[in-house]
Amino acid sequence: MTPPVAARAAQSAASSLQSRLKDPSLLRDRCYIDGAWVGTPEFAVNNPANGTELIRIPQLGADDATSAVEAAQRAFPAWAKLTAKQRSNILRKWFDLIIANREDLALILTSEQGKPLAEALGEVDIGAAYVEFFAEEARRVYGETIPTQRPDARLLAIRQPIGVCGAITPWNFPNSMITRKVSPALAAGCTVVLKPANETPLSALALAVLAEKAGVPKGVLNIVTGDAPPIGKVLCEHPAVRFVGFTGSTNVGKILYRQASVGVKKLGLELGGNAPFVVFDDADIDAAVEGAIVSKYRNMGQTCVCANRLYAQDKIYDQFVEKLSKKVAEMKIGDGTEAGVTQGPLINMKAIEKVERHIADAVKGGAKVVTGGKRSALGRSFFEPTVLSDVRPDALVAQEETFGPLAPVIRFKDEADVIAMCNASPFGLASYFYSRDIGRVWRVAEALESGMVGVNSGLITTEVAPFGGVKESGLGREGSRHGMDEYVEIKYVMMAGV
Ligand SMILES: NC(=O)c1ccc[n+]([C@@H]2O[C@H](COP(=O)([O-])OP(=O)(O)OC[C@H]3O[C@@H](n4cnc5c(N)ncnc54)[C@H](O)[C@@H]3O)[C@@H](O)[C@H]2O)c1
């Protein structure tokens, strides 16, 4: 095995991050293919809080991705033949190791992605919860017996692992998006080739170190970093790959959908959103403000399920805007590793430019900046958390996913009016609303066109929920027992003469 970065620390800027880790071997600068750490460090992974280069990692391409698929193909039969309990035990060990190393994993995550350390710890914990959940689910991949019209025949439907799976993940949740895909795949008996986001590959590599320690055999989990389009093409088109799970933008999801159609490949797509967050006039306003804060501003608004457009009913509009802005103005911006910081940097300058474009467009349409609205004095990609009032329903910010700390508050008259505005979007990932009217709760929850609805709650992610979207927000579900369905196929066996 190529030595971990520890042995070569002096060569790279990784040394300062490494010196803060309890287990420095978690920081890797090689890819993980067929149980070996391979490749030559090439492209830089930067810390968005200070712009320093953290480390360089390999820039692999189509040939390496093909090698990884072949490794996964070789490893598949033996992994699939283990008993469910054996696979479950290995996943359980992986979970234990993730928890034992949660501080290190969170520090790596914040260093490459920027979110405050407390949020990074939360992400590691939910990431681990997926592993724990699917360690348990591994033992519940049941089949069924189906009565037939023939007295001498029995029909069994069995569920088998689909085979080699590709996984492509984004930078906004570099830990939990990986475990949410890899743990059900491994639990089902599948093997995986994972391509993490280029901005945040270090969390993926650290998880692979722990998977290896947990006893995941060589070739069962492979990590390939580098050139996304050719790697993605291999994962979508190689005949050995039977499923590709993707989390990322709708545009890239559509490219993968087309590529996967060539080999009639099963695809899971967790794509972009444009979540409405509605506050009715019978709501508990303080609770709605708390919910809006957690939904909109966690991860600096770079969350697929985060509130993107806020709607407040006429009667409580001013009160909601005032209370929300007061809390937002108190947020502390800075390096996510510093105590008390609630808003880290955005991932890059492109993200800042999109927020600015959305603010400029809304202001042109008559919106007012109540708080924030500009780059932070800290420079780089730090942006002041922002609240806009008097935003028109047709403003760009209400049509597109902003992916930044910007809450545009739109006024509405009645329930029918707001449901129409919520559903007037090609996206349908998450929706939120606050109301204490029980009749309205069911009516509105059923009317909203989205895969997930938070009622009086701004936080809806849990490993026991079937996470996913409708319309252009995606296909399939991750997490819960339904998350296992992506990784198994049903075969029926008709047995006559029995
Ligand atoms: N629905 C969900 O569960 C969910 C969760 C998190 C993020 N997201 C969405 O992800 C987006 C933000 O993430 P992002 O900017 O990393 O998205 P992205 O689509 O740019 O990148 C996602 C991944 O795809 C890879 N990629 C890029 N081009 C590719 C290509 N041509 N072929 C194969 N792979 C390619 C990237 O390297 C990365 O690993 C937002 O739209 C957000 O809503 C969705």
Coordinates of C-alpha atoms and ligand atoms in Angstrom, one line a residue:
M1 CA 0.0 0.0 0.0
T2 CA 1.2 3.5 -0.8
P3 CA 1.9 5.1 2.6
P4 CA -0.6 7.6 3.9
V5 CA 0.2 11.3 3.5
A6 CA 1.8 11.1 7.0
A7 CA 5.0 9.7 5.6
R8 CA 5.3 12.5 3.0
A9 CA 3.8 15.4 5.0
A10 CA 6.7 17.7 4.5
Q11 CA 6.0 17.7 0.7
S12 CA 2.6 19.3 1.0
A13 CA 0.5 21.9 2.7
A14 CA -1.5 18.9 4.1
S15 CA 0.8 19.0 7.1
S16 CA -1.1 21.6 9.1
L17 CA -4.4 19.9 8.7
Q18 CA -2.8 16.6 9.4
S19 CA -1.2 17.8 12.6
R20 CA -4.7 18.6 13.9
L21 CA -6.0 15.1 13.2
K22 CA -6.0 12.4 15.9
D23 CA -5.5 9.9 13.2
P24 CA -3.4 11.5 10.5
S25 CA -3.7 8.4 8.3
L26 CA -7.3 9.5 7.4
L27 CA -5.9 12.2 5.1
R28 CA -5.1 10.6 1.8
D29 CA -3.8 11.9 -1.5
R30 CA -4.3 8.7 -3.6
C31 CA -7.3 7.0 -5.0
Y32 CA -8.5 3.7 -3.7
I33 CA -8.9 1.0 -6.4
D34 CA -9.0 -2.8 -5.8
G35 CA -7.8 -2.4 -2.3
A36 CA -4.7 -0.3 -3.2
W37 CA -4.0 3.4 -2.8
V38 CA -3.0 4.5 -6.4
G39 CA -2.4 7.5 -8.6
T40 CA -0.2 10.5 -8.5
P41 CA -1.2 13.7 -6.6
E42 CA -2.1 16.3 -9.3
F43 CA -5.0 18.6 -8.8
A44 CA -5.3 20.9 -5.8
V45 CA -8.0 20.6 -3.1
N46 CA -8.4 24.0 -1.5
N47 CA -9.7 25.2 1.8
P48 CA -12.5 27.7 0.8
A49 CA -12.1 29.6 4.1
N50 CA -8.6 30.8 3.4
G51 CA -7.8 29.7 -0.1
T52 CA -4.8 27.6 0.9
E53 CA -4.1 24.4 -0.9
L54 CA -4.9 21.5 1.4
I55 CA -3.5 18.7 -0.7
R56 CA -3.2 17.4 -4.2
I57 CA -5.0 14.3 -5.4
P58 CA -5.0 12.2 -8.6
Q59 CA -6.6 13.3 -11.8
L60 CA -7.8 10.0 -13.1
G61 CA -9.7 9.4 -16.3
A62 CA -11.6 6.8 -18.3
D63 CA -8.9 4.1 -18.1
D64 CA -8.6 4.2 -14.4
A65 CA -12.4 4.3 -14.0
T66 CA -12.6 1.2 -16.2
S67 CA -10.0 -0.6 -14.0
A68 CA -12.1 0.3 -11.0
V69 CA -15.2 -1.1 -12.6
E70 CA -13.3 -4.3 -13.4
A71 CA -12.1 -4.5 -9.8
A72 CA -15.7 -4.1 -8.6
Q73 CA -16.8 -6.8 -11.1
R74 CA -14.2 -9.3 -9.8
A75 CA -15.1 -8.5 -6.2
F76 CA -18.9 -8.8 -6.7
P77 CA -19.5 -12.6 -6.7
A78 CA -17.7 -13.2 -3.3
W79 CA -19.2 -10.2 -1.7
A80 CA -22.7 -11.1 -2.9
K81 CA -22.2 -14.7 -1.6
L82 CA -21.4 -13.6 2.0
T83 CA -24.3 -14.1 4.3
A84 CA -26.4 -11.1 5.1
K85 CA -25.1 -11.2 8.6
Q86 CA -21.5 -11.2 7.5
R87 CA -22.1 -8.1 5.4
S88 CA -24.1 -6.5 8.2
N89 CA -21.3 -7.0 10.7
I90 CA -18.8 -5.4 8.4
L91 CA -21.1 -2.4 7.9
R92 CA -21.6 -2.2 11.6
K93 CA -17.9 -2.1 12.2
W94 CA -17.7 0.7 9.6
F95 CA -20.3 2.6 11.5
D96 CA -18.4 2.2 14.8
L97 CA -15.2 3.4 13.2
I98 CA -16.9 6.5 11.7
I99 CA -18.3 7.4 15.1
A100 CA -14.9 6.8 16.8
N101 CA -13.3 9.2 14.3
R102 CA -16.2 11.7 14.0
E103 CA -14.1 14.7 15.1
D104 CA -11.4 14.0 12.5
L105 CA -13.9 13.4 9.8
A106 CA -15.7 16.6 10.7
L107 CA -12.4 18.6 10.6
I108 CA -11.5 17.2 7.2
L109 CA -15.0 18.0 6.0
T110 CA -15.0 21.6 7.2
S111 CA -11.5 22.1 5.8
E112 CA -12.4 21.1 2.3
Q113 CA -16.0 22.3 2.2
G114 CA -16.3 25.3 4.6
K115 CA -19.4 24.5 6.7
P116 CA -19.1 25.2 10.5
L117 CA -17.6 22.4 12.5
A118 CA -20.8 21.8 14.5
E119 CA -22.7 21.2 11.2
A120 CA -19.9 19.0 9.9
L121 CA -20.2 16.9 13.1
G122 CA -23.9 16.7 12.4
E123 CA -23.3 15.6 8.9
V124 CA -20.8 12.9 10.0
D125 CA -23.5 11.7 12.5
I126 CA -26.3 11.5 9.9
G127 CA -23.8 9.9 7.5
A128 CA -23.0 7.3 10.1
A129 CA -26.7 6.8 10.8
Y130 CA -27.2 5.6 7.2
V131 CA -24.5 3.0 7.6
E132 CA -26.0 1.8 10.9
F133 CA -29.5 1.7 9.4
F134 CA -28.4 -0.3 6.3
A135 CA -26.3 -2.6 8.5
E136 CA -29.6 -3.6 10.0
E137 CA -31.5 -3.6 6.7
A138 CA -28.9 -6.0 5.2
R139 CA -30.6 -8.7 7.1
R140 CA -34.1 -7.9 5.9
V141 CA -33.8 -8.3 2.1
Y142 CA -36.9 -10.6 2.0
G143 CA -38.6 -12.2 -0.9
E144 CA -42.2 -13.4 -1.2
T145 CA -44.2 -16.5 -2.1
I146 CA -47.0 -15.9 -4.6
P147 CA -50.0 -18.3 -5.0
T148 CA -50.4 -19.5 -8.6
Q149 CA -53.4 -20.9 -10.5
R150 CA -51.7 -24.3 -10.7
P151 CA -52.0 -26.6 -7.7
D152 CA -48.7 -28.3 -8.5
A153 CA -46.7 -25.0 -8.8
R154 CA -45.2 -22.5 -6.4
L155 CA -43.9 -19.1 -7.3
L156 CA -41.1 -17.4 -5.3
A157 CA -40.0 -13.8 -5.9
I158 CA -36.4 -13.3 -4.7
R159 CA -34.4 -10.1 -4.3
Q160 CA -30.8 -10.2 -5.5
P161 CA -28.1 -7.6 -5.6
I162 CA -28.1 -5.7 -8.9
G163 CA -24.3 -6.0 -9.3
V164 CA -21.6 -3.3 -9.8
C165 CA -22.9 0.2 -9.0
G166 CA -21.6 3.6 -9.9
A167 CA -22.0 6.5 -7.5
I168 CA -21.4 10.2 -8.2
T169 CA -21.7 12.7 -5.4
P170 CA -21.7 16.5 -4.9
W171 CA -19.5 18.8 -2.7
N172 CA -22.3 20.2 -0.5
F173 CA -22.5 17.0 1.7
P174 CA -19.2 15.3 1.1
N175 CA -19.7 12.6 3.8
S176 CA -23.4 11.8 4.1
M177 CA -24.2 11.7 0.3
I178 CA -21.6 8.9 0.1
T179 CA -22.8 6.8 3.0
R180 CA -26.4 7.2 1.8
K181 CA -25.4 5.5 -1.5
V182 CA -22.6 3.1 -0.5
S183 CA -24.2 1.6 2.6
P184 CA -27.4 0.3 1.0
A185 CA -25.3 -0.9 -2.0
L186 CA -22.9 -2.9 0.2
A187 CA -25.8 -4.1 2.4
A188 CA -27.6 -5.5 -0.6
G189 CA -24.4 -7.3 -1.8
C190 CA -23.4 -4.9 -4.6
T191 CA -19.9 -3.5 -5.2
V192 CA -19.3 0.2 -5.9
V193 CA -17.2 2.6 -7.9
L194 CA -17.5 6.1 -6.4
K195 CA -16.6 9.4 -7.9
P196 CA -16.8 12.2 -5.3
A197 CA -16.9 15.9 -6.2
N198 CA -13.5 17.3 -7.1
E199 CA -13.9 20.1 -4.5
T200 CA -14.4 17.7 -1.6
P201 CA -12.7 14.3 -2.2
L202 CA -11.0 14.1 1.1
S203 CA -14.0 13.0 3.1
A204 CA -14.6 10.2 0.6
L205 CA -11.0 9.0 0.9
A206 CA -11.2 9.1 4.7
L207 CA -14.4 7.0 4.6
A208 CA -12.6 4.5 2.4
V209 CA -9.7 4.2 5.0
L210 CA -12.3 3.3 7.6
A211 CA -14.1 0.9 5.3
E212 CA -10.9 -0.9 4.7
K213 CA -10.2 -1.1 8.4
A214 CA -13.8 -2.4 9.0
G215 CA -13.0 -5.3 6.7
V216 CA -14.6 -4.3 3.4
P217 CA -12.7 -6.6 1.0
K218 CA -10.6 -5.2 -1.8
G219 CA -12.6 -4.2 -4.9
V220 CA -15.9 -3.9 -3.0
L221 CA -15.5 -0.1 -2.6
N222 CA -13.4 1.8 -5.1
I223 CA -12.8 5.6 -5.1
V224 CA -11.9 7.4 -8.3
T225 CA -11.1 11.1 -8.3
G226 CA -10.5 13.2 -11.4
D227 CA -12.0 14.2 -14.7
A228 CA -15.8 14.0 -14.1
P229 CA -17.2 13.6 -17.7
P230 CA -15.1 10.6 -18.8
I231 CA -15.4 8.9 -15.5
G232 CA -19.1 9.5 -15.5
K233 CA -19.3 8.1 -19.1
V234 CA -17.6 4.9 -18.1
L235 CA -19.9 4.4 -15.1
C236 CA -23.0 5.0 -17.3
E237 CA -21.8 3.0 -20.3
H238 CA -19.7 0.1 -19.0
P239 CA -21.8 -3.1 -19.4
A240 CA -20.7 -4.4 -16.0
V241 CA -22.3 -1.4 -14.2
R242 CA -26.0 -2.1 -13.6
F243 CA -27.0 1.0 -11.5
V244 CA -25.7 4.5 -11.2
G245 CA -26.7 6.6 -8.3
F246 CA -26.1 10.3 -8.8
T247 CA -26.6 13.3 -6.5
G248 CA -25.9 16.7 -8.1
S249 CA -27.3 19.3 -10.5
T250 CA -30.3 18.7 -12.8
N251 CA -28.1 19.5 -15.8
V252 CA -25.5 16.8 -15.1
G253 CA -28.3 14.4 -14.1
K254 CA -29.8 14.8 -17.6
I255 CA -26.5 14.1 -19.2
L256 CA -26.1 10.9 -17.2
Y257 CA -29.7 9.9 -17.9
R258 CA -29.0 10.0 -21.7
Q259 CA -25.7 8.1 -21.3
A260 CA -27.3 5.4 -19.2
S261 CA -30.1 4.9 -21.7
V262 CA -27.6 3.4 -24.1
G263 CA -27.2 0.3 -22.0
V264 CA -30.7 0.5 -20.5
K265 CA -29.2 1.1 -17.1
K266 CA -31.1 1.7 -13.9
L267 CA -30.4 5.2 -12.6
G268 CA -31.1 7.0 -9.3
L269 CA -31.1 10.8 -9.6
E270 CA -31.1 13.1 -6.6
L271 CA -31.1 16.5 -8.3
G272 CA -31.7 20.2 -7.7
G273 CA -34.6 21.7 -5.9
N274 CA -36.3 25.0 -5.4
A275 CA -38.1 24.5 -2.1
P276 CA -41.0 26.8 -1.1
F277 CA -41.3 27.7 2.6
V278 CA -44.8 28.9 3.5
V279 CA -45.8 30.7 6.6
F280 CA -49.6 30.9 7.0
D281 CA -51.1 33.5 9.3
D282 CA -52.2 30.9 11.9
A283 CA -48.6 29.7 12.3
D284 CA -46.5 29.9 15.4
I285 CA -44.3 32.7 14.0
D286 CA -41.3 32.2 16.3
A287 CA -41.2 28.5 15.4
A288 CA -41.5 29.4 11.7
V289 CA -38.5 31.8 12.0
E290 CA -36.5 29.1 13.7
G291 CA -37.5 26.6 11.0
A292 CA -36.6 29.1 8.2
I293 CA -33.2 29.7 9.8
V294 CA -32.3 26.0 9.9
S295 CA -33.8 25.3 6.5
K296 CA -32.4 28.3 4.7
Y297 CA -29.0 29.1 6.3
R298 CA -27.5 25.8 7.3
N299 CA -24.5 25.0 5.1
M300 CA -24.8 28.7 4.0
G301 CA -27.9 27.8 2.0
Q302 CA -26.0 25.2 -0.1
T303 CA -28.5 22.4 0.6
C304 CA -30.7 20.8 -2.1
V305 CA -33.6 20.7 0.3
C306 CA -33.1 24.2 1.7
A307 CA -35.9 26.8 1.6
N308 CA -35.2 28.7 -1.6
R309 CA -38.3 31.0 -1.7
L310 CA -40.2 32.0 1.4
Y311 CA -43.9 32.9 1.2
A312 CA -45.5 34.8 4.2
Q313 CA -49.3 35.5 4.4
D314 CA -50.4 39.2 4.3
K315 CA -51.4 39.5 8.0
I316 CA -48.1 38.2 9.4
Y317 CA -45.8 39.3 6.6
D318 CA -44.1 42.3 8.3
Q319 CA -43.8 40.5 11.7
F320 CA -42.2 37.4 10.0
V321 CA -39.7 39.5 8.0
E322 CA -38.7 41.6 11.0
K323 CA -38.2 38.6 13.3
L324 CA -36.3 36.6 10.6
S325 CA -34.0 39.6 9.7
K326 CA -33.2 40.2 13.4
K327 CA -31.9 36.6 13.8
V328 CA -30.1 36.6 10.5
A329 CA -28.3 39.9 11.3
E330 CA -26.9 38.2 14.4
M331 CA -25.2 35.3 12.6
K332 CA -21.4 35.1 12.9
I333 CA -19.5 34.7 9.6
G334 CA -16.0 33.2 9.5
D335 CA -13.8 30.1 9.2
G336 CA -16.0 27.2 10.1
T337 CA -13.3 25.8 12.5
E338 CA -13.6 28.9 14.7
A339 CA -15.9 28.8 17.8
G340 CA -19.3 30.4 17.4
V341 CA -19.2 30.7 13.6
T342 CA -22.6 29.9 12.0
Q343 CA -21.8 30.9 8.4
G344 CA -18.7 29.7 6.6
P345 CA -17.6 30.6 3.1
L346 CA -19.5 29.6 0.0
I347 CA -17.8 26.9 -2.0
N348 CA -16.3 29.2 -4.6
M349 CA -16.6 32.7 -6.3
K350 CA -19.1 31.3 -8.9
A351 CA -21.5 30.6 -6.0
I352 CA -21.1 34.3 -4.8
E353 CA -21.8 35.6 -8.3
K354 CA -25.1 33.6 -8.5
V355 CA -26.3 35.1 -5.2
E356 CA -25.4 38.6 -6.3
R357 CA -27.2 38.1 -9.6
H358 CA -30.4 36.9 -7.8
I359 CA -30.2 39.9 -5.4
A360 CA -29.7 42.4 -8.3
D361 CA -32.6 41.0 -10.2
A362 CA -35.0 41.0 -7.2
V363 CA -34.0 44.6 -6.3
K364 CA -34.6 45.7 -9.9
G365 CA -38.1 44.3 -9.5
G366 CA -38.8 46.4 -6.4
A367 CA -37.4 44.1 -3.5
K368 CA -35.7 45.7 -0.5
V369 CA -32.6 44.4 1.2
V370 CA -33.6 44.1 4.9
T371 CA -30.3 42.6 6.1
G372 CA -27.0 41.5 4.4
G373 CA -27.0 41.8 0.6
K374 CA -23.3 42.1 0.0
R375 CA -19.9 40.3 0.2
S376 CA -18.5 40.1 3.7
A377 CA -15.6 42.3 4.7
L378 CA -13.7 39.0 5.3
G379 CA -13.3 38.8 1.5
R380 CA -13.0 35.5 -0.5
S381 CA -16.2 33.7 -0.9
F382 CA -17.8 34.9 2.4
F383 CA -21.2 36.5 1.9
E384 CA -23.5 38.2 4.4
P385 CA -26.6 36.2 5.2
T386 CA -29.4 38.1 3.5
V387 CA -33.1 38.7 3.7
L388 CA -35.0 40.4 0.9
S389 CA -38.6 41.7 1.4
D390 CA -41.2 42.7 -1.1
V391 CA -39.9 40.1 -3.6
R392 CA -42.1 39.6 -6.7
P393 CA -43.3 36.0 -7.3
D394 CA -41.7 36.0 -10.8
A395 CA -38.2 37.2 -9.6
L396 CA -35.3 35.0 -10.7
V397 CA -34.6 34.0 -7.1
A398 CA -38.0 32.4 -7.0
Q399 CA -37.5 30.5 -10.2
E400 CA -33.9 29.2 -9.8
E401 CA -32.1 27.4 -7.0
T402 CA -29.9 30.1 -5.5
F403 CA -27.6 27.8 -3.4
G404 CA -26.6 30.6 -1.1
P405 CA -27.6 32.4 2.1
L406 CA -30.4 34.4 0.6
A407 CA -34.0 34.4 1.8
P408 CA -36.4 36.2 -0.5
V409 CA -39.7 36.7 1.2
I410 CA -42.8 36.9 -1.0
R411 CA -46.3 38.0 0.1
F412 CA -49.4 35.9 -0.5
K413 CA -53.1 36.2 0.0
D414 CA -54.6 32.8 0.5
E415 CA -54.0 29.1 0.4
A416 CA -55.0 28.5 -3.2
D417 CA -52.8 31.4 -4.3
V418 CA -49.7 30.1 -2.5
I419 CA -50.2 26.5 -3.6
A420 CA -50.3 27.6 -7.2
M421 CA -47.0 29.6 -6.7
C422 CA -45.3 26.6 -4.9
N423 CA -46.2 24.2 -7.7
A424 CA -45.3 26.5 -10.6
S425 CA -41.8 25.1 -10.8
P426 CA -40.2 22.3 -12.8
F427 CA -38.6 21.1 -9.5
G428 CA -40.2 19.1 -6.8
L429 CA -37.7 18.1 -4.1
A430 CA -38.8 19.5 -0.8
S431 CA -41.5 21.9 0.5
Y432 CA -42.2 23.4 3.9
F433 CA -45.1 25.1 5.5
Y434 CA -46.1 26.3 9.0
S435 CA -49.7 26.2 10.1
R436 CA -51.7 25.1 13.2
D437 CA -54.8 24.3 11.3
I438 CA -55.0 20.5 11.1
G439 CA -57.4 20.4 8.2
R440 CA -55.0 22.6 6.2
V441 CA -52.0 20.5 7.2
W442 CA -53.3 17.5 5.2
R443 CA -54.8 19.5 2.4
V444 CA -51.7 21.4 1.7
A445 CA -49.3 18.5 2.3
E446 CA -51.2 16.5 -0.3
A447 CA -51.4 19.4 -2.8
L448 CA -47.7 20.2 -2.9
E449 CA -45.8 18.7 -5.8
S450 CA -42.7 17.6 -4.0
G451 CA -41.1 14.4 -2.8
M452 CA -40.8 15.6 0.8
V453 CA -42.9 18.0 2.9
G454 CA -41.9 19.5 6.2
V455 CA -44.9 20.6 8.3
N456 CA -43.9 22.9 11.2
S457 CA -40.3 21.6 10.7
G458 CA -37.5 23.1 8.7
L459 CA -35.3 20.0 9.1
I460 CA -36.6 16.8 7.4
T461 CA -33.5 14.6 6.7
T462 CA -33.3 11.4 8.6
E463 CA -32.0 7.9 7.6
V464 CA -35.5 6.4 8.1
A465 CA -37.1 8.7 5.5
P466 CA -37.4 7.9 1.8
F467 CA -35.5 10.9 0.5
G468 CA -36.0 12.0 -3.1
G469 CA -37.8 14.3 -5.5
V470 CA -40.5 14.4 -8.2
K471 CA -40.5 16.3 -11.6
E472 CA -37.0 17.5 -12.5
S473 CA -35.7 16.9 -9.0
G474 CA -35.0 13.3 -9.7
L475 CA -35.9 9.6 -9.7
G476 CA -35.8 7.0 -7.0
R477 CA -35.5 7.2 -3.2
E478 CA -32.5 7.0 -0.8
G479 CA -32.6 6.1 2.8
S480 CA -35.3 4.1 4.6
R481 CA -36.2 0.5 3.5
H482 CA -37.1 2.0 0.1
G483 CA -33.5 3.0 -0.4
M484 CA -32.6 -0.6 -0.6
D485 CA -34.8 -1.1 -3.7
E486 CA -32.3 0.7 -5.9
Y487 CA -29.7 -1.9 -5.3
V488 CA -31.7 -5.1 -5.7
E489 CA -33.6 -6.7 -8.5
I490 CA -36.5 -9.0 -8.3
K491 CA -36.4 -12.4 -9.9
Y492 CA -39.3 -14.8 -9.8
V493 CA -38.9 -18.5 -9.8
M494 CA -41.9 -20.7 -10.9
M495 CA -41.5 -24.2 -9.5
A496 CA -43.8 -26.8 -10.9
G497 CA -44.3 -30.4 -9.7
V498 CA -44.0 -29.4 -6.1
Ligands
LIG1 N1 -31.5 15.8 -4.4 C1 -30.5 15.6 -3.6 O1 -30.4 14.8 -2.8 C2 -29.3 16.6 -3.7 C3 -28.4 16.6 -2.6 C4 -27.3 17.4 -2.7 C5 -27.1 18.3 -3.8 N2 -28.0 18.2 -4.8 C6 -27.9 19.1 -5.9 O2 -26.5 19.2 -6.3 C7 -26.2 20.4 -6.9 C8 -24.9 21.0 -6.3 O3 -23.9 20.0 -6.4 P1 -22.7 20.1 -7.5 O4 -22.5 21.6 -7.9 O5 -21.6 19.3 -7.0 O6 -23.4 19.4 -8.8 P2 -22.8 18.9 -10.1 O7 -23.8 18.3 -10.9 O8 -21.9 20.0 -10.7 O9 -21.7 17.8 -9.6 C9 -22.1 16.7 -8.9 C10 -21.1 15.6 -9.2 O10 -21.2 15.3 -10.6 C11 -19.9 15.3 -11.2 N3 -20.0 15.7 -12.6 C12 -20.0 16.9 -13.2 N4 -20.1 16.9 -14.5 C13 -20.2 15.5 -14.8 C14 -20.4 14.8 -16.0 N5 -20.5 15.4 -17.2 N6 -20.5 13.5 -15.9 C15 -20.4 12.8 -14.7 N7 -20.2 13.5 -13.6 C16 -20.2 14.8 -13.6 C17 -19.1 16.3 -10.3 O11 -17.7 16.2 -10.4 C18 -19.7 15.9 -9.0 O12 -19.0 14.8 -8.5 C19 -27.4 21.3 -6.6 O13 -28.2 21.5 -7.7 C20 -28.1 20.5 -5.5 O14 -29.5 20.8 -5.4 C21 -29.1 17.4 -4.8

